[in-house]
């Protein structure tokens, strides 16, 4: 009996070189744009806001609650939130949003957040009570890690001194490098949409990546802004939705060993990849906004050699059974209105038929891009072909038209080794 007792003690006290970490279950949310009911109450101001944005506050709160319940039911170990937590930086929204997180944390879920461009130092934050919107208190860069201390900052392995970037541990073999890419110090009248990585923050991150390589630790990244283009000419037509000098930043980080970055900001569900000069591949895993169609969140399984991504969509909430259909139509209408306005701003003298063809084309492409894994139906193909004909583009080939960059957007396995 004594020898068996000694053998059991050896099992407990001597580490095995063949121990394999258990898979980690990760959930990702982005662009929640939470607006606290304390500063958004029924009345003309809120009604006008909901009409302009297409967001019904009651529906959105129900979507958030259902999403958090589903994430917990899935056995999630870690929840990542990639910025734009609040509607427009309201302090009350930040405070009340943390009240959604504390119960999850108390039941064992770890939570890591990073700010977005709508979260800090917002000069035009508003409360929607009564007849007209009124100024609402925002928060400073100093207050953000105080409010969200339990959700990343207090337990960080390392904090950046130049920004709100930090390093967290997922497990003994994996770190999470959380980048603050926002420009809130530049906010004067409203938020700045574009993002960048400060030179000192980049040096800080590269030092971490060097140390991780020496320790054979895998590093995953998280930031609000996209680090890789997700559609043709995104940096040209939507410069505020991707990092400044994105090719340089992506190339530097890919060469340093960063393989995956979780992002948001563009409100689309899309995954794209960047191949650096040394054939290093960097994946930008962008998660769409939980505040609009198609209400996505991601569930990820991380093991020692790979990362498997699955995507879920909220289909219904109490009182709104056809959530997807309702908000697809609303989103389509808002996008169409925005496309018309943007075309008008270009000053290009389109003929009426060319303008209408382009409006329908761009509206359709945008709606498809929101959900990911874009498949062009016959109506879309007709719109593309019609626009090419109106523009007298003799070289246009519908068979070579590429809307969605590889790889797949909603279900994907990425090898880490």
C-alpha positions as a Python dict, from the first residue, in 0.01 Angstrom:
ca = {
    (1, 'X'): (0, 0, 0),
    (2, 'X'): (288, 235, 83),
    (3, 'X'): (434, 215, -267),
    (4, 'X'): (94, 304, -419),
    (5, 'X'): (64, 601, -186),
    (6, 'X'): (410, 719, -290),
    (7, 'X'): (319, 678, -658),
    (8, 'X'): (7, 892, -614),
    (9, 'X'): (209, 1161, -439),
    (10, 'X'): (450, 1164, -732),
    (11, 'X'): (160, 1223, -970),
    (12, 'X'): (52, 1528, -775),
    (13, 'X'): (390, 1684, -703),
    (14, 'X'): (593, 1620, -1019),
    (15, 'X'): (482, 1810, -1331),
    (16, 'X'): (449, 1606, -1647),
    (17, 'X'): (620, 1728, -1962),
    (18, 'X'): (326, 1595, -2164),
    (19, 'X'): (51, 1801, -1997),
    (20, 'X'): (-186, 1948, -2258),
    (21, 'X'): (-389, 2256, -2170),
    (22, 'X'): (-763, 2214, -2178),
    (23, 'X'): (-942, 2395, -2464),
    (24, 'X'): (-1048, 2750, -2375),
    (25, 'X'): (-1394, 2868, -2477),
    (26, 'X'): (-1397, 3233, -2581),
    (27, 'X'): (-1689, 3456, -2681),
    (28, 'X'): (-1657, 3786, -2867),
    (29, 'X'): (-1892, 4085, -2872),
    (30, 'X'): (-1837, 4415, -3047),
    (31, 'X'): (-1998, 4754, -3095),
    (32, 'X'): (-2276, 4702, -2843),
    (33, 'X'): (-2347, 5077, -2824),
    (34, 'X'): (-2526, 5033, -2494),
    (35, 'X'): (-2751, 5325, -2398),
    (36, 'X'): (-2861, 5317, -2035),
    (37, 'X'): (-3236, 5333, -1967),
    (38, 'X'): (-3149, 5589, -1699),
    (39, 'X'): (-3072, 5845, -1971),
    (40, 'X'): (-3303, 5719, -2247),
    (41, 'X'): (-3671, 5728, -2160),
    (42, 'X'): (-3990, 5734, -2370),
    (43, 'X'): (-4049, 6072, -2528),
    (44, 'X'): (-3988, 6280, -2838),
    (45, 'X'): (-3608, 6286, -2795),
    (46, 'X'): (-3575, 5908, -2775),
    (47, 'X'): (-3825, 5857, -3057),
    (48, 'X'): (-3622, 6082, -3286),
    (49, 'X'): (-3301, 5899, -3194),
    (50, 'X'): (-3456, 5559, -3263),
    (51, 'X'): (-3591, 5674, -3600),
    (52, 'X'): (-3256, 5817, -3709),
    (53, 'X'): (-3048, 5517, -3601),
    (54, 'X'): (-3295, 5236, -3666),
    (55, 'X'): (-3234, 5114, -3310),
    (56, 'X'): (-3528, 5026, -3089),
    (57, 'X'): (-3390, 5048, -2737),
    (58, 'X'): (-3624, 4785, -2596),
    (59, 'X'): (-3518, 4537, -2865),
    (60, 'X'): (-3148, 4611, -2819),
    (61, 'X'): (-3157, 4560, -2444),
    (62, 'X'): (-3337, 4230, -2499),
    (63, 'X'): (-3077, 4130, -2761),
    (64, 'X'): (-2793, 4201, -2519),
    (65, 'X'): (-2954, 4008, -2234),
    (66, 'X'): (-3026, 3709, -2459),
    (67, 'X'): (-2673, 3715, -2601),
    (68, 'X'): (-2512, 3716, -2257),
    (69, 'X'): (-2740, 3431, -2148),
    (70, 'X'): (-2648, 3225, -2456),
    (71, 'X'): (-2279, 3295, -2408),
    (72, 'X'): (-2297, 3175, -2049),
    (73, 'X'): (-2499, 2868, -2147),
    (74, 'X'): (-2227, 2779, -2399),
    (75, 'X'): (-1981, 2738, -2113),
    (76, 'X'): (-1771, 3040, -2206),
    (77, 'X'): (-1448, 3083, -2010),
    (78, 'X'): (-1352, 3428, -2141),
    (79, 'X'): (-1562, 3707, -2294),
    (80, 'X'): (-1384, 3961, -2514),
    (81, 'X'): (-1547, 4297, -2597),
    (82, 'X'): (-1372, 4486, -2876),
    (83, 'X'): (-1489, 4841, -2808),
    (84, 'X'): (-1777, 5080, -2867),
    (85, 'X'): (-1929, 4950, -2550),
    (86, 'X'): (-2154, 5254, -2513),
    (87, 'X'): (-2376, 5446, -2748),
    (88, 'X'): (-2166, 5762, -2739),
    (89, 'X'): (-1948, 5764, -2430),
    (90, 'X'): (-2212, 5835, -2163),
    (91, 'X'): (-2078, 5773, -1813),
    (92, 'X'): (-2414, 5635, -1700),
    (93, 'X'): (-2410, 5385, -1987),
    (94, 'X'): (-2061, 5267, -1886),
    (95, 'X'): (-2163, 5226, -1523),
    (96, 'X'): (-2485, 5042, -1603),
    (97, 'X'): (-2316, 4818, -1861),
    (98, 'X'): (-2073, 4690, -1599),
    (99, 'X'): (-2377, 4580, -1399),
    (100, 'X'): (-2445, 4335, -1684),
    (101, 'X'): (-2092, 4197, -1652),
    (102, 'X'): (-2048, 4155, -1278),
    (103, 'X'): (-2291, 3859, -1243),
    (104, 'X'): (-2110, 3672, -1522),
    (105, 'X'): (-1777, 3738, -1357),
    (106, 'X'): (-1905, 3627, -1017),
    (107, 'X'): (-2012, 3298, -1175),
    (108, 'X'): (-1660, 3238, -1307),
    (109, 'X'): (-1639, 3402, -1648),
    (110, 'X'): (-1334, 3616, -1719),
    (111, 'X'): (-1400, 3935, -1915),
    (112, 'X'): (-1156, 4151, -2114),
    (113, 'X'): (-1259, 4484, -2266),
    (114, 'X'): (-1090, 4747, -2480),
    (115, 'X'): (-1232, 5094, -2565),
    (116, 'X'): (-1369, 5202, -2901),
    (117, 'X'): (-1398, 5547, -3057),
    (118, 'X'): (-1743, 5598, -2899),
    (119, 'X'): (-1632, 5528, -2541),
    (120, 'X'): (-1399, 5800, -2409),
    (121, 'X'): (-1396, 6181, -2399),
    (122, 'X'): (-1704, 6231, -2616),
    (123, 'X'): (-1792, 6603, -2630),
    (124, 'X'): (-2142, 6549, -2768),
    (125, 'X'): (-2271, 6267, -2546),
    (126, 'X'): (-2648, 6295, -2509),
    (127, 'X'): (-2930, 6188, -2280),
    (128, 'X'): (-3269, 6125, -2440),
    (129, 'X'): (-3529, 6230, -2187),
    (130, 'X'): (-3826, 6451, -2266),
    (131, 'X'): (-3864, 6656, -2581),
    (132, 'X'): (-3506, 6724, -2688),
    (133, 'X'): (-3168, 6555, -2626),
    (134, 'X'): (-2961, 6705, -2345),
    (135, 'X'): (-2585, 6693, -2281),
    (136, 'X'): (-2472, 6386, -2088),
    (137, 'X'): (-2152, 6340, -1891),
    (138, 'X'): (-1884, 6135, -2068),
    (139, 'X'): (-1572, 5977, -1916),
    (140, 'X'): (-1200, 6050, -1938),
    (141, 'X'): (-920, 5817, -2040),
    (142, 'X'): (-830, 5795, -1670),
    (143, 'X'): (-1181, 5684, -1576),
    (144, 'X'): (-1208, 5403, -1832),
    (145, 'X'): (-965, 5162, -1660),
    (146, 'X'): (-1115, 5258, -1324),
    (147, 'X'): (-1467, 5165, -1434),
    (148, 'X'): (-1350, 4853, -1620),
    (149, 'X'): (-1071, 4760, -1379),
    (150, 'X'): (-1220, 4417, -1301),
    (151, 'X'): (-1255, 4348, -1673),
    (152, 'X'): (-894, 4349, -1788),
    (153, 'X'): (-692, 4627, -1632),
    (154, 'X'): (-662, 4517, -1269),
    (155, 'X'): (-536, 4171, -1361),
    (156, 'X'): (-315, 4274, -1655),
    (157, 'X'): (29, 4122, -1691),
    (158, 'X'): (153, 4452, -1828),
    (159, 'X'): (9, 4801, -1889),
    (160, 'X'): (115, 5041, -2165),
    (161, 'X'): (209, 5385, -2030),
    (162, 'X'): (121, 5567, -2355),
    (163, 'X'): (-232, 5434, -2406),
    (164, 'X'): (-497, 5208, -2254),
    (165, 'X'): (-337, 4902, -2412),
    (166, 'X'): (-258, 4607, -2186),
    (167, 'X'): (-145, 4246, -2185),
    (168, 'X'): (-357, 3968, -2035),
    (169, 'X'): (-305, 3596, -1988),
    (170, 'X'): (-550, 3350, -2143),
    (171, 'X'): (-363, 3047, -2012),
    (172, 'X'): (-4, 2944, -1947),
    (173, 'X'): (57, 2906, -2321),
    (174, 'X'): (-141, 3202, -2458),
    (175, 'X'): (-142, 3578, -2404),
    (176, 'X'): (-391, 3841, -2520),
    (177, 'X'): (-243, 4170, -2644),
    (178, 'X'): (-515, 4435, -2613),
    (179, 'X'): (-446, 4746, -2822),
    (180, 'X'): (-599, 5087, -2758),
    (181, 'X'): (-613, 5231, -3112),
    (182, 'X'): (-837, 5529, -3040),
    (183, 'X'): (-774, 5902, -3078),
    (184, 'X'): (-985, 6041, -2792),
    (185, 'X'): (-720, 6302, -2704),
    (186, 'X'): (-810, 6468, -3037),
    (187, 'X'): (-1185, 6487, -2971),
    (188, 'X'): (-1304, 6847, -2997),
    (189, 'X'): (-1669, 6850, -3107),
    (190, 'X'): (-1736, 6478, -3154),
    (191, 'X'): (-1548, 6147, -3169),
    (192, 'X'): (-1278, 6071, -3426),
    (193, 'X'): (-1366, 5758, -3619),
    (194, 'X'): (-1017, 5666, -3738),
    (195, 'X'): (-758, 5477, -3538),
    (196, 'X'): (-384, 5429, -3506),
    (197, 'X'): (-121, 5252, -3300),
    (198, 'X'): (108, 5504, -3131),
    (199, 'X'): (480, 5448, -3206),
    (200, 'X'): (556, 5394, -2838),
    (201, 'X'): (267, 5148, -2810),
    (202, 'X'): (397, 4958, -3112),
    (203, 'X'): (742, 4932, -2950),
    (204, 'X'): (577, 4815, -2627),
    (205, 'X'): (384, 4547, -2821),
    (206, 'X'): (691, 4432, -3015),
    (207, 'X'): (882, 4386, -2690),
    (208, 'X'): (600, 4165, -2563),
    (209, 'X'): (598, 3962, -2885),
    (210, 'X'): (975, 3909, -2862),
    (211, 'X'): (943, 3782, -2506),
    (212, 'X'): (650, 3559, -2602),
    (213, 'X'): (852, 3403, -2883),
    (214, 'X'): (1137, 3329, -2645),
    (215, 'X'): (893, 3159, -2405),
    (216, 'X'): (710, 2975, -2688),
    (217, 'X'): (388, 3156, -2593),
    (218, 'X'): (116, 3219, -2854),
    (219, 'X'): (-11, 3578, -2864),
    (220, 'X'): (-359, 3679, -2982),
    (221, 'X'): (-450, 4043, -3040),
    (222, 'X'): (-758, 4255, -2979),
    (223, 'X'): (-835, 4611, -3092),
    (224, 'X'): (-1132, 4817, -3200),
    (225, 'X'): (-1022, 4922, -3549),
    (226, 'X'): (-957, 4690, -3839),
    (227, 'X'): (-591, 4617, -3906),
    (228, 'X'): (-650, 4464, -4251),
    (229, 'X'): (-881, 4566, -4538),
    (230, 'X'): (-1205, 4367, -4545),
    (231, 'X'): (-1326, 4476, -4886),
    (232, 'X'): (-1175, 4623, -5203),
    (233, 'X'): (-1055, 4982, -5153),
    (234, 'X'): (-1174, 4999, -4791),
    (235, 'X'): (-883, 5224, -4692),
    (236, 'X'): (-968, 5457, -4981),
    (237, 'X'): (-1343, 5485, -4935),
    (238, 'X'): (-1371, 5414, -4559),
    (239, 'X'): (-1040, 5541, -4413),
    (240, 'X'): (-1198, 5599, -4073),
    (241, 'X'): (-1269, 5229, -4032),
    (242, 'X'): (-918, 5093, -4061),
    (243, 'X'): (-589, 5178, -3893),
    (244, 'X'): (-374, 5454, -4034),
    (245, 'X'): (-85, 5297, -4227),
    (246, 'X'): (-255, 4962, -4185),
    (247, 'X'): (-25, 4776, -4424),
    (248, 'X'): (281, 4884, -4229),
    (249, 'X'): (122, 4799, -3892),
    (250, 'X'): (-4, 4461, -4015),
    (251, 'X'): (333, 4378, -4170),
    (252, 'X'): (530, 4469, -3858),
    (253, 'X'): (304, 4272, -3624),
    (254, 'X'): (280, 3972, -3856),
    (255, 'X'): (660, 3959, -3882),
    (256, 'X'): (680, 3972, -3502),
    (257, 'X'): (459, 3664, -3473),
    (258, 'X'): (108, 3799, -3417),
    (259, 'X'): (-128, 3571, -3611),
    (260, 'X'): (-479, 3675, -3511),
    (261, 'X'): (-637, 4007, -3412),
    (262, 'X'): (-1000, 4035, -3299),
    (263, 'X'): (-1154, 4364, -3419),
    (264, 'X'): (-1485, 4548, -3466),
    (265, 'X'): (-1575, 4906, -3565),
    (266, 'X'): (-1704, 4847, -3921),
    (267, 'X'): (-2017, 4672, -3787),
    (268, 'X'): (-1960, 4379, -4025),
    (269, 'X'): (-1899, 4012, -3965),
    (270, 'X'): (-1590, 3944, -4171),
    (271, 'X'): (-1257, 3763, -4156),
    (272, 'X'): (-971, 3852, -4384),
    (273, 'X'): (-602, 3775, -4394),
    (274, 'X'): (-280, 3963, -4463),
    (275, 'X'): (37, 3797, -4586),
    (276, 'X'): (355, 3977, -4488),
    (277, 'X'): (686, 3995, -4670),
    (278, 'X'): (815, 3684, -4495),
    (279, 'X'): (493, 3493, -4574),
    (280, 'X'): (369, 3546, -4219),
    (281, 'X'): (-13, 3545, -4216),
    (282, 'X'): (-215, 3779, -3994),
    (283, 'X'): (-592, 3718, -3961),
    (284, 'X'): (-826, 4008, -3883),
    (285, 'X'): (-1136, 3853, -3721),
    (286, 'X'): (-1393, 4132, -3727),
    (287, 'X'): (-1717, 4085, -3533),
    (288, 'X'): (-2029, 4276, -3636),
    (289, 'X'): (-2225, 4511, -3414),
    (290, 'X'): (-2468, 4374, -3157),
    (291, 'X'): (-2668, 4696, -3199),
    (292, 'X'): (-2789, 4624, -3552),
    (293, 'X'): (-2863, 4356, -3811),
    (294, 'X'): (-2763, 4074, -3807),
    (295, 'X'): (-2692, 4084, -3427),
    (296, 'X'): (-2389, 3851, -3428),
    (297, 'X'): (-2156, 3715, -3167),
    (298, 'X'): (-1873, 3468, -3198),
    (299, 'X'): (-1791, 3151, -3005),
    (300, 'X'): (-1432, 3032, -3028),
    (301, 'X'): (-1255, 2719, -2911),
    (302, 'X'): (-884, 2764, -2850),
    (303, 'X'): (-654, 2465, -2804),
    (304, 'X'): (-278, 2427, -2815),
    (305, 'X'): (-255, 2413, -3194),
    (306, 'X'): (-562, 2582, -3341),
    (307, 'X'): (-846, 2829, -3299),
    (308, 'X'): (-1195, 2734, -3422),
    (309, 'X'): (-1447, 3011, -3487),
    (310, 'X'): (-1824, 2973, -3493),
    (311, 'X'): (-2074, 3257, -3533),
    (312, 'X'): (-2425, 3289, -3390),
    (313, 'X'): (-2701, 3538, -3471),
    (314, 'X'): (-2985, 3644, -3243),
    (315, 'X'): (-3302, 3553, -3432),
    (316, 'X'): (-3571, 3672, -3194),
    (317, 'X'): (-3640, 3843, -2863),
    (318, 'X'): (-3961, 3871, -2660),
    (319, 'X'): (-4206, 4083, -2857),
    (320, 'X'): (-4007, 4066, -3181),
    (321, 'X'): (-4014, 3719, -3334),
    (322, 'X'): (-3881, 3818, -3677),
    (323, 'X'): (-3583, 4018, -3553),
    (324, 'X'): (-3363, 3948, -3856),
    (325, 'X'): (-3623, 4041, -4118),
    (326, 'X'): (-3733, 4353, -3932),
    (327, 'X'): (-3384, 4494, -3889),
    (328, 'X'): (-3256, 4389, -4229),
    (329, 'X'): (-3524, 4609, -4386),
    (330, 'X'): (-3450, 4895, -4146),
    (331, 'X'): (-3076, 4867, -4209),
    (332, 'X'): (-3129, 4853, -4584),
    (333, 'X'): (-3329, 5175, -4572),
    (334, 'X'): (-3066, 5356, -4362),
    (335, 'X'): (-2780, 5238, -4583),
    (336, 'X'): (-2965, 5341, -4898),
    (337, 'X'): (-3018, 5688, -4754),
    (338, 'X'): (-2651, 5713, -4664),
    (339, 'X'): (-2535, 5595, -5005),
    (340, 'X'): (-2748, 5857, -5180),
    (341, 'X'): (-2605, 6130, -4958),
    (342, 'X'): (-2247, 6017, -5012),
    (343, 'X'): (-2288, 6002, -5389),
    (344, 'X'): (-2431, 6351, -5380),
    (345, 'X'): (-2127, 6470, -5186),
    (346, 'X'): (-1886, 6335, -5447),
    (347, 'X'): (-2013, 6587, -5701),
    (348, 'X'): (-1975, 6330, -5980),
    (349, 'X'): (-2238, 6407, -6248),
    (350, 'X'): (-2403, 6066, -6271),
    (351, 'X'): (-2695, 6021, -6506),
    (352, 'X'): (-3012, 5933, -6316),
    (353, 'X'): (-3011, 5569, -6424),
    (354, 'X'): (-2643, 5530, -6338),
    (355, 'X'): (-2695, 5685, -5995),
    (356, 'X'): (-2991, 5459, -5915),
    (357, 'X'): (-2802, 5151, -6033),
    (358, 'X'): (-2508, 5246, -5812),
    (359, 'X'): (-2732, 5320, -5512),
    (360, 'X'): (-2892, 4976, -5534),
    (361, 'X'): (-2559, 4806, -5594),
    (362, 'X'): (-2382, 4967, -5299),
    (363, 'X'): (-2682, 4920, -5070),
    (364, 'X'): (-2699, 4551, -5153),
    (365, 'X'): (-2326, 4498, -5115),
    (366, 'X'): (-2324, 4670, -4776),
    (367, 'X'): (-2613, 4462, -4642),
    (368, 'X'): (-2448, 4140, -4758),
    (369, 'X'): (-2117, 4243, -4603),
    (370, 'X'): (-2278, 4293, -4262),
    (371, 'X'): (-2350, 3922, -4222),
    (372, 'X'): (-2039, 3785, -4393),
    (373, 'X'): (-1982, 3498, -4635),
    (374, 'X'): (-2134, 3715, -4905),
    (375, 'X'): (-2307, 3524, -5183),
    (376, 'X'): (-2432, 3727, -5478),
    (377, 'X'): (-2788, 3638, -5571),
    (378, 'X'): (-2934, 3693, -5917),
    (379, 'X'): (-3066, 4036, -5822),
    (380, 'X'): (-2722, 4150, -5708),
    (381, 'X'): (-2558, 4015, -6022),
    (382, 'X'): (-2812, 4203, -6233),
    (383, 'X'): (-2740, 4525, -6043),
    (384, 'X'): (-2366, 4485, -6093),
    (385, 'X'): (-2406, 4407, -6461),
    (386, 'X'): (-2650, 4695, -6508),
    (387, 'X'): (-2412, 4943, -6348),
    (388, 'X'): (-2124, 4821, -6564),
    (389, 'X'): (-2337, 4869, -6875),
    (390, 'X'): (-2450, 5216, -6771),
    (391, 'X'): (-2087, 5311, -6712),
    (392, 'X'): (-1987, 5167, -7053),
    (393, 'X'): (-1726, 4945, -6892),
    (394, 'X'): (-1640, 4711, -7178),
    (395, 'X'): (-1376, 4526, -6974),
    (396, 'X'): (-1606, 4436, -6685),
    (397, 'X'): (-1634, 4061, -6624),
    (398, 'X'): (-1901, 3953, -6380),
    (399, 'X'): (-1730, 3615, -6337),
    (400, 'X'): (-1415, 3777, -6196),
    (401, 'X'): (-1593, 4018, -5960),
    (402, 'X'): (-1477, 3960, -5600),
    (403, 'X'): (-1680, 4099, -5314),
    (404, 'X'): (-1556, 3897, -5019),
    (405, 'X'): (-1188, 3843, -4945),
    (406, 'X'): (-1092, 3494, -4824),
    (407, 'X'): (-1115, 3308, -4592),
    (408, 'X'): (-1466, 3217, -4471),
    (409, 'X'): (-1627, 3471, -4240),
    (410, 'X'): (-1851, 3281, -4001),
    (411, 'X'): (-1704, 2935, -3950),
    (412, 'X'): (-1329, 2886, -3969),
    (413, 'X'): (-1043, 2689, -3817),
    (414, 'X'): (-705, 2864, -3798),
    (415, 'X'): (-389, 2668, -3727),
    (416, 'X'): (-164, 2838, -3473),
    (417, 'X'): (145, 2620, -3515),
}
